[in-house]
Every structure is written in structure tokens, then in C-alpha cells.
Coordinates of C-alpha atoms in Angstrom, one line a residue:
M1 CA -25.4 10.4 6.6
A2 CA -24.6 8.7 3.3
I3 CA -22.2 6.2 5.0
C4 CA -24.9 5.2 7.5
R5 CA -27.5 4.6 4.8
L6 CA -25.0 2.5 2.9
K7 CA -24.2 0.5 5.9
S8 CA -27.8 -0.3 6.5
L9 CA -28.0 -1.8 3.0
L10 CA -25.0 -4.0 3.5
S11 CA -25.8 -6.8 5.9
L12 CA -22.2 -8.1 6.0
S13 CA -20.3 -8.8 9.1
K14 CA -16.8 -7.3 9.5
C15 CA -15.4 -10.8 9.0
N16 CA -17.3 -11.5 5.9
S17 CA -16.6 -8.2 4.3
A18 CA -12.9 -8.4 4.9
L19 CA -12.3 -11.3 2.5
V20 CA -14.4 -11.8 -0.6
S21 CA -13.7 -14.5 -3.2
S22 CA -15.6 -15.1 -6.4
S23 CA -15.3 -15.8 -10.0
I24 CA -15.0 -12.8 -12.4
R25 CA -18.2 -10.7 -12.1
T26 CA -19.7 -9.8 -15.5
F27 CA -23.0 -8.2 -16.5
S28 CA -25.5 -9.8 -18.9
S29 CA -26.8 -7.9 -21.9
S30 CA -30.0 -7.1 -19.8
E31 CA -28.0 -5.9 -16.8
V32 CA -25.7 -2.8 -16.5
P33 CA -23.1 -1.9 -13.9
P34 CA -24.3 0.1 -11.0
R35 CA -25.0 3.7 -11.9
H36 CA -22.3 5.1 -9.7
L37 CA -19.7 2.9 -11.5
Q38 CA -20.9 3.0 -15.1
N39 CA -18.3 5.6 -16.4
V40 CA -14.8 4.4 -15.6
G41 CA -11.5 6.2 -16.4
F42 CA -8.4 4.0 -16.7
I43 CA -4.9 5.5 -16.7
G44 CA -1.9 3.3 -17.2
L45 CA -2.3 0.8 -20.0
G46 CA 0.8 -1.3 -19.7
N47 CA 1.1 -5.1 -19.5
M48 CA -1.2 -5.2 -16.4
G49 CA -3.4 -2.2 -17.0
S50 CA -4.3 -2.9 -20.6
R51 CA -5.6 -6.3 -19.6
M52 CA -7.5 -5.0 -16.5
A53 CA -9.1 -2.4 -18.7
N54 CA -10.1 -4.9 -21.3
N55 CA -11.9 -7.0 -18.6
L56 CA -13.8 -3.9 -17.5
I57 CA -14.9 -3.4 -21.1
K58 CA -16.0 -7.1 -21.3
A59 CA -18.0 -6.6 -18.1
G60 CA -20.0 -3.7 -19.6
F61 CA -18.4 -0.7 -18.1
R62 CA -18.0 2.4 -20.2
L63 CA -14.3 3.2 -20.3
T64 CA -12.3 6.3 -21.1
V65 CA -8.5 5.8 -21.1
H66 CA -5.2 7.6 -21.1
D67 CA -1.6 6.5 -21.5
L68 CA 1.7 8.1 -22.6
N69 CA 2.0 5.3 -25.2
S70 CA 0.2 6.5 -28.3
D71 CA 0.2 3.0 -29.9
V72 CA -1.7 1.6 -27.0
L73 CA -4.2 4.5 -27.1
E74 CA -4.7 3.8 -30.8
M75 CA -5.4 0.1 -30.1
F76 CA -8.1 1.1 -27.6
S77 CA -9.5 3.8 -29.9
Q78 CA -9.9 1.1 -32.6
M79 CA -12.0 -0.9 -30.1
G80 CA -14.3 2.1 -29.8
V81 CA -13.0 3.3 -26.4
P82 CA -12.7 7.1 -26.0
T83 CA -9.1 8.2 -25.4
K84 CA -7.9 11.4 -23.7
K85 CA -4.7 13.4 -23.8
T86 CA -4.5 14.1 -20.1
P87 CA -5.5 12.6 -16.7
Y88 CA -7.7 15.6 -16.0
E89 CA -9.7 15.0 -19.2
V90 CA -10.2 11.4 -18.1
S91 CA -11.4 12.7 -14.7
E92 CA -13.9 15.0 -16.3
A93 CA -15.5 12.1 -18.2
S94 CA -15.6 9.5 -15.3
D95 CA -17.5 8.5 -12.2
V96 CA -14.5 6.4 -11.1
V97 CA -10.8 6.6 -12.1
I98 CA -8.5 3.6 -11.9
T99 CA -4.7 4.1 -12.1
M100 CA -2.1 1.4 -12.7
L101 CA 1.3 3.0 -12.9
P102 CA 5.0 2.0 -12.4
N103 CA 5.9 3.8 -9.2
S104 CA 5.1 6.5 -6.6
A105 CA 6.5 9.4 -8.7
H106 CA 4.2 8.5 -11.6
V107 CA 1.2 8.3 -9.4
I108 CA 1.9 11.6 -7.7
D109 CA 2.3 13.3 -11.1
V110 CA -1.0 11.8 -12.5
Y111 CA -2.8 13.0 -9.4
T112 CA -1.3 16.4 -8.7
G113 CA 0.8 17.3 -11.7
P114 CA -0.1 19.7 -14.5
N115 CA -3.4 18.5 -16.0
G116 CA -3.5 15.8 -13.3
L117 CA -6.7 14.3 -11.9
L118 CA -6.9 17.0 -9.2
H119 CA -6.2 19.9 -11.6
G120 CA -9.7 21.4 -11.4
G121 CA -9.5 23.4 -8.2
K122 CA -11.3 21.8 -5.3
L123 CA -14.1 20.3 -7.4
L124 CA -13.9 16.8 -8.6
R125 CA -16.3 14.8 -10.9
P126 CA -15.4 11.2 -10.0
W127 CA -16.5 10.1 -6.5
L128 CA -13.9 7.4 -6.4
L129 CA -10.2 7.3 -7.3
L130 CA -8.8 3.8 -7.1
D131 CA -5.0 3.3 -7.4
S132 CA -3.8 -0.2 -8.2
S133 CA -0.1 0.8 -8.5
T134 CA 2.4 -0.7 -6.1
I135 CA 3.7 2.3 -4.2
D136 CA 4.8 3.2 -0.7
P137 CA 2.1 3.4 2.0
E138 CA 3.0 7.0 2.9
T139 CA 2.3 8.3 -0.6
S140 CA -1.0 6.4 -0.6
R141 CA -2.0 8.0 2.7
N142 CA -0.9 11.5 1.6
L143 CA -2.9 11.3 -1.6
S144 CA -6.0 10.0 0.3
A145 CA -5.7 13.0 2.6
T146 CA -5.5 15.3 -0.3
V147 CA -8.5 13.8 -2.0
S148 CA -10.5 14.2 1.2
N149 CA -10.2 17.9 0.9
Y150 CA -12.1 18.0 -2.4
I151 CA -15.8 18.1 -3.0
L152 CA -17.9 16.5 -5.8
K153 CA -19.2 18.7 -8.6
E154 CA -22.4 16.6 -8.4
K155 CA -23.6 14.2 -5.8
K156 CA -23.3 10.6 -7.0
G157 CA -26.0 8.5 -5.3
D158 CA -25.3 8.5 -1.6
W159 CA -21.8 9.9 -2.1
E160 CA -21.4 13.5 -1.3
K161 CA -17.6 13.7 -1.3
P162 CA -14.8 11.9 -3.2
F163 CA -12.8 9.0 -1.8
K164 CA -9.6 7.3 -2.7
L165 CA -8.7 3.6 -2.3
D166 CA -5.3 2.1 -2.6
A167 CA -5.9 -1.3 -4.3
P168 CA -2.7 -2.9 -5.5
V169 CA -2.9 -6.4 -7.0
S170 CA -1.3 -9.8 -6.6
G171 CA -1.1 -11.9 -9.8
S172 CA 0.8 -12.0 -13.0
V173 CA 0.0 -10.7 -16.5
T174 CA -1.7 -14.0 -17.1
A175 CA -3.9 -13.4 -14.0
A176 CA -4.7 -9.9 -15.2
E177 CA -5.8 -11.3 -18.6
A178 CA -7.8 -14.0 -17.0
G179 CA -9.5 -11.7 -14.5
T180 CA -8.1 -13.7 -11.5
L181 CA -6.2 -11.0 -9.7
T182 CA -6.3 -10.5 -5.9
F183 CA -6.9 -6.9 -4.7
M184 CA -5.5 -5.7 -1.4
V185 CA -7.6 -2.6 -0.5
G186 CA -7.0 0.3 1.9
G187 CA -9.3 3.2 2.5
L188 CA -12.9 3.7 3.6
E189 CA -14.6 0.3 4.0
E190 CA -17.9 1.5 2.6
A191 CA -16.1 2.7 -0.6
F192 CA -14.4 -0.7 -0.9
L193 CA -17.8 -2.4 -0.7
A194 CA -19.3 -0.1 -3.2
A195 CA -16.4 -0.7 -5.6
K196 CA -16.7 -4.5 -5.5
P197 CA -18.4 -4.8 -8.9
L198 CA -15.3 -3.1 -10.4
L199 CA -12.9 -5.3 -8.5
F200 CA -14.6 -8.5 -9.3
S201 CA -14.6 -7.7 -13.0
M202 CA -10.8 -7.7 -12.9
G203 CA -10.1 -10.2 -10.1
K204 CA -11.2 -13.2 -8.2
S205 CA -10.5 -11.9 -4.7
A206 CA -10.6 -8.6 -2.9
I207 CA -9.4 -8.3 0.7
Y208 CA -10.1 -5.2 2.8
C209 CA -6.9 -4.4 4.7
G210 CA -7.9 -1.3 6.7
G211 CA -7.5 2.5 6.4
A212 CA -5.7 4.5 3.7
G213 CA -2.3 3.0 2.9
S214 CA -3.1 -0.4 4.3
G215 CA -3.5 -2.0 0.8
S216 CA -0.1 -0.6 -0.3
A217 CA 1.5 -1.9 3.0
A218 CA -0.1 -5.4 2.5
K219 CA 1.3 -5.6 -1.1
I220 CA 4.8 -4.7 0.0
C221 CA 4.6 -7.4 2.8
N222 CA 3.3 -9.9 0.3
N223 CA 6.0 -9.3 -2.2
L224 CA 8.7 -9.3 0.5
A225 CA 7.5 -12.8 1.6
L226 CA 7.4 -13.9 -2.0
A227 CA 11.0 -12.8 -2.7
V228 CA 12.4 -14.5 0.4
S229 CA 10.4 -17.6 -0.3
M230 CA 11.7 -17.8 -3.9
L231 CA 15.3 -17.2 -2.8
G232 CA 15.0 -19.8 -0.1
I233 CA 13.6 -22.4 -2.5
S234 CA 16.2 -21.6 -5.1
E235 CA 19.0 -21.8 -2.6
A236 CA 17.9 -25.1 -1.2
L237 CA 17.4 -26.6 -4.7
A238 CA 20.8 -25.4 -5.9
L239 CA 22.5 -26.8 -2.7
G240 CA 20.7 -30.1 -3.2
Q241 CA 22.0 -30.4 -6.7
S242 CA 25.5 -29.7 -5.5
L243 CA 25.1 -32.5 -2.9
G244 CA 23.9 -35.0 -5.5
V245 CA 20.1 -34.8 -5.0
S246 CA 18.1 -33.8 -8.1
A247 CA 15.9 -30.8 -8.2
R248 CA 13.0 -33.0 -9.2
T249 CA 13.5 -35.2 -6.1
L250 CA 13.8 -32.3 -3.8
T251 CA 10.7 -30.6 -5.3
N252 CA 8.7 -33.8 -4.7
I253 CA 9.9 -33.8 -1.1
F254 CA 9.2 -30.1 -0.6
N255 CA 5.7 -30.4 -2.1
C256 CA 4.6 -33.1 0.4
S257 CA 6.4 -31.8 3.4
S258 CA 6.9 -28.7 5.6
A259 CA 8.9 -26.9 2.9
R260 CA 5.9 -26.7 0.6
C261 CA 5.1 -23.2 -0.7
W262 CA 3.9 -21.4 -3.9
S263 CA 7.5 -20.9 -5.1
S264 CA 7.9 -24.7 -5.1
D265 CA 4.6 -26.2 -6.1
A266 CA 3.2 -23.6 -8.4
Y267 CA 6.1 -21.4 -9.8
N268 CA 9.1 -23.7 -9.6
P269 CA 12.3 -21.9 -10.6
V270 CA 14.1 -24.9 -12.1
P271 CA 13.9 -25.1 -15.9
G272 CA 12.4 -28.3 -17.1
L273 CA 10.4 -29.2 -14.0
M274 CA 7.1 -27.4 -14.6
E275 CA 5.3 -26.3 -17.7
G276 CA 3.6 -22.9 -18.1
V277 CA 5.9 -21.0 -15.7
P278 CA 8.7 -18.5 -16.6
S279 CA 11.5 -21.1 -15.8
S280 CA 10.1 -23.2 -18.7
R281 CA 10.7 -20.3 -21.2
D282 CA 14.1 -19.0 -20.2
Y283 CA 12.5 -16.8 -17.5
N284 CA 10.7 -14.6 -19.9
G285 CA 7.3 -13.2 -19.0
G286 CA 6.1 -13.3 -15.4
F287 CA 7.2 -10.7 -12.8
A288 CA 10.4 -8.9 -13.8
S289 CA 13.3 -8.9 -11.4
K290 CA 13.5 -5.1 -11.7
L291 CA 9.9 -4.9 -10.3
M292 CA 10.8 -7.2 -7.4
A293 CA 13.8 -5.0 -6.7
K294 CA 11.6 -2.0 -6.7
D295 CA 9.2 -3.6 -4.3
L296 CA 12.0 -4.6 -2.0
N297 CA 13.3 -1.1 -2.0
L298 CA 9.8 0.0 -0.8
A299 CA 9.9 -2.7 1.9
V300 CA 13.3 -1.6 3.1
E301 CA 12.2 2.1 3.3
S302 CA 8.9 1.1 5.1
A303 CA 10.8 -1.0 7.6
K304 CA 13.2 1.9 8.3
L305 CA 10.2 4.2 8.9
A306 CA 8.5 1.7 11.1
G307 CA 11.7 0.9 13.1
C308 CA 11.5 -2.8 12.2
K309 CA 14.4 -5.2 11.7
Y310 CA 14.8 -6.3 8.1
P311 CA 17.8 -8.6 7.6
L312 CA 16.1 -10.9 5.1
T313 CA 14.5 -8.0 3.2
S314 CA 18.0 -6.4 3.0
Q315 CA 19.6 -9.5 1.6
A316 CA 16.8 -10.1 -0.9
Q317 CA 17.1 -6.5 -2.0
K318 CA 20.9 -6.9 -2.6
I319 CA 20.4 -10.1 -4.6
Y320 CA 17.7 -8.7 -6.9
T321 CA 19.7 -5.4 -7.3
E322 CA 22.7 -7.5 -8.4
L323 CA 20.6 -9.5 -10.8
C324 CA 19.4 -6.3 -12.4
S325 CA 22.9 -4.8 -12.6
V326 CA 24.2 -7.7 -14.6
G327 CA 21.5 -7.6 -17.3
H328 CA 18.7 -9.8 -15.9
E329 CA 16.3 -7.0 -14.9
A330 CA 13.7 -8.0 -17.5
K331 CA 13.8 -11.7 -16.5
D332 CA 11.3 -13.2 -14.1
F333 CA 12.3 -13.0 -10.5
S334 CA 12.6 -16.8 -10.3
C335 CA 15.7 -16.5 -12.5
A336 CA 17.7 -16.1 -9.2
F337 CA 17.9 -19.9 -9.2
H338 CA 20.0 -19.9 -12.4
H339 CA 21.6 -16.5 -12.6
Y340 CA 22.5 -16.0 -8.9
Y341 CA 22.7 -19.5 -7.4
S342 CA 24.0 -21.1 -10.7
G343 CA 21.4 -23.9 -10.4
M344 CA 21.2 -26.5 -13.2
D345 CA 18.2 -27.3 -15.4
G346 CA 16.0 -30.1 -14.1
P347 CA 16.8 -32.6 -16.9
H348 CA 20.6 -32.3 -16.3
D349 CA 20.9 -32.5 -12.5
K350 CA 20.5 -36.3 -12.1

């Protein structure tokens, strides 16, 4: 069995293979990516995808790309990267195809729509389809099941059939550009291990989460916790200002006490307290509120399907939906501090 042979080559314990952290993996001029990963298709060249694709090019992978935006395709074409008109054409030119798309409907269309990745009957050239979009776990599982019914046109090393991984990311556009993303991966563990050179050319961490759909589920849970954390910090800071305690003082307290969290010490929402974060530039850049609202919608639907209580998720969903409805959908999600809680800028709250 191909999987057994691969397992024998990978002397990693379950614990060690679950969490892998490293600096960005690149290949020297005398070294090339593994043969089963050399030809990579990339579909979805938006703010995140274009930067991820560029890091793959820097790492020595041979890319073929597709996007609906002709200007982006022209930019990659001028870099010498082959461009294709359809996902199916990308599939026919690739050993691996990565997708980075806005939502579940887009992913379904790219996989199963007319001229989609799976357009060519039951035969498939790429042995691995890796989806980094943030979508619902059910769609991820369904697509993985569909791909499992296909066979490879040609055997790729030890791989005799194609596999799909859901591999959404945590990290901003800045992290995508720097190659410091974190990947949360669901699917066959052996496929995850084989794909590590790809993942570490785009990120610093890759965490194996379990079977198909587990990566998508982990991403939804991560962003749920992030939204609630940001709203909690914003609410506390705004209340403190109203009670006469400056945001700077409260932040100093939070960051050396039990309230310390990423939303306070690395991504503070108060304008004027921290450089290099969206709150320092009128909440431009970063992670848009409309994307947080989308992820919270996914979390609510997932909680309903799982039969779990979700009062904090529901309230966070309402807040970000409201922010979007009044014109702040493109602002970073930390804008809740100012545009929902009416918090003051750091220099003016003393």
C-alpha cells in the first residue's frame, strides 16, 4: 500500500506530526521541490492568494494560475507564470492545485462547475487538491468524498488516487506576504505530511486537525474566539474610558494580567496606542468586518447543526452584521471599538 510505504519513511510520532512550526521553507538553486509537488496550480489570486502564490514562486515551484480578474492574470503573466482561462485547464497542467476563494459557493463552482477542476470525467491529473478558503466543514467533507471517487490519470510517486485537504489559514495579508501564515489542515494525514514543503513555503506553522472538514471547523472556531475576544477587549476599553481610566492604562493592566490576549497586546483596537495595526490607520487593511461577519455566519450554522449553544457567537454575529450594514464592511474587524462602542482615540481619553 502506498500509504504504508509512506508511513515507513516518516518516523514522526502522532504528537510531533500534529504541530509543525518552522521558518518559511525555500529551495536553493541546486535544490528543487519534491517531484510530486513541482507543478502547482493556484486558483484565486486576491489579496491573500496572490501573495501566497508569489511565495511559492520564490520557493521554486512551477506555477500555473487562474483568476476571474484579468488584471491580476496579466500581472502574473508578465512575471512569466502561465495563466489559464478555466480551473479545468489549471488542473490539466498541475500535480497539485491550491484554491483560495471567498466562500463555499465559489469553491463548489471551481470544483464541480462547468470547466471546474473535476470536469474531466472520473480521471484527474493532480494527486492533491488543497483548499485554503474559509468555508463550512460540511462542504469540505462533501468535496473530499467526491474527490475520493476519482482516479489518477497517471500514478504520482506512491500516490495512486487523488486526495483533498482543507487547509484554511490564520494570518493577515501581511502574514501572507511574509510567508508566516498558520495552516489548519483536515484530511488524510499522510497527504498533509507530503504537502508540508508547500505549506511551509507559504507559512510558518501547519497543524493537523483530523479528518476531512476538520481544518475548516478549526478555522471557524479560531475566528469565533477571535471575534469574541476583540469585542470583549473593545467593550472593556470603552467602558474604562467612560469611567475615567485611559485606554493606555487599561491596556498596560490587561497586558500584564489575566485579561492579556492577542486583541490587546498585538492588535489593539484603540487608535493611537499601537503602531502597525489597522487601528493606527483608520482601520484600513487587516481583516475586513464583512469577512468576520461571514465567518460568524458559518459558526452559527455549524453550531446549529452540531446542536451546540452559541449565545456569544450569535451576539458577535449581530454586531458585525450591524457594522457592515452601516458602511463599515471594508474596515478591519477591530473597528468595533470605535464604530460600535464609540470608543475614543488613545491620545484623547486621558
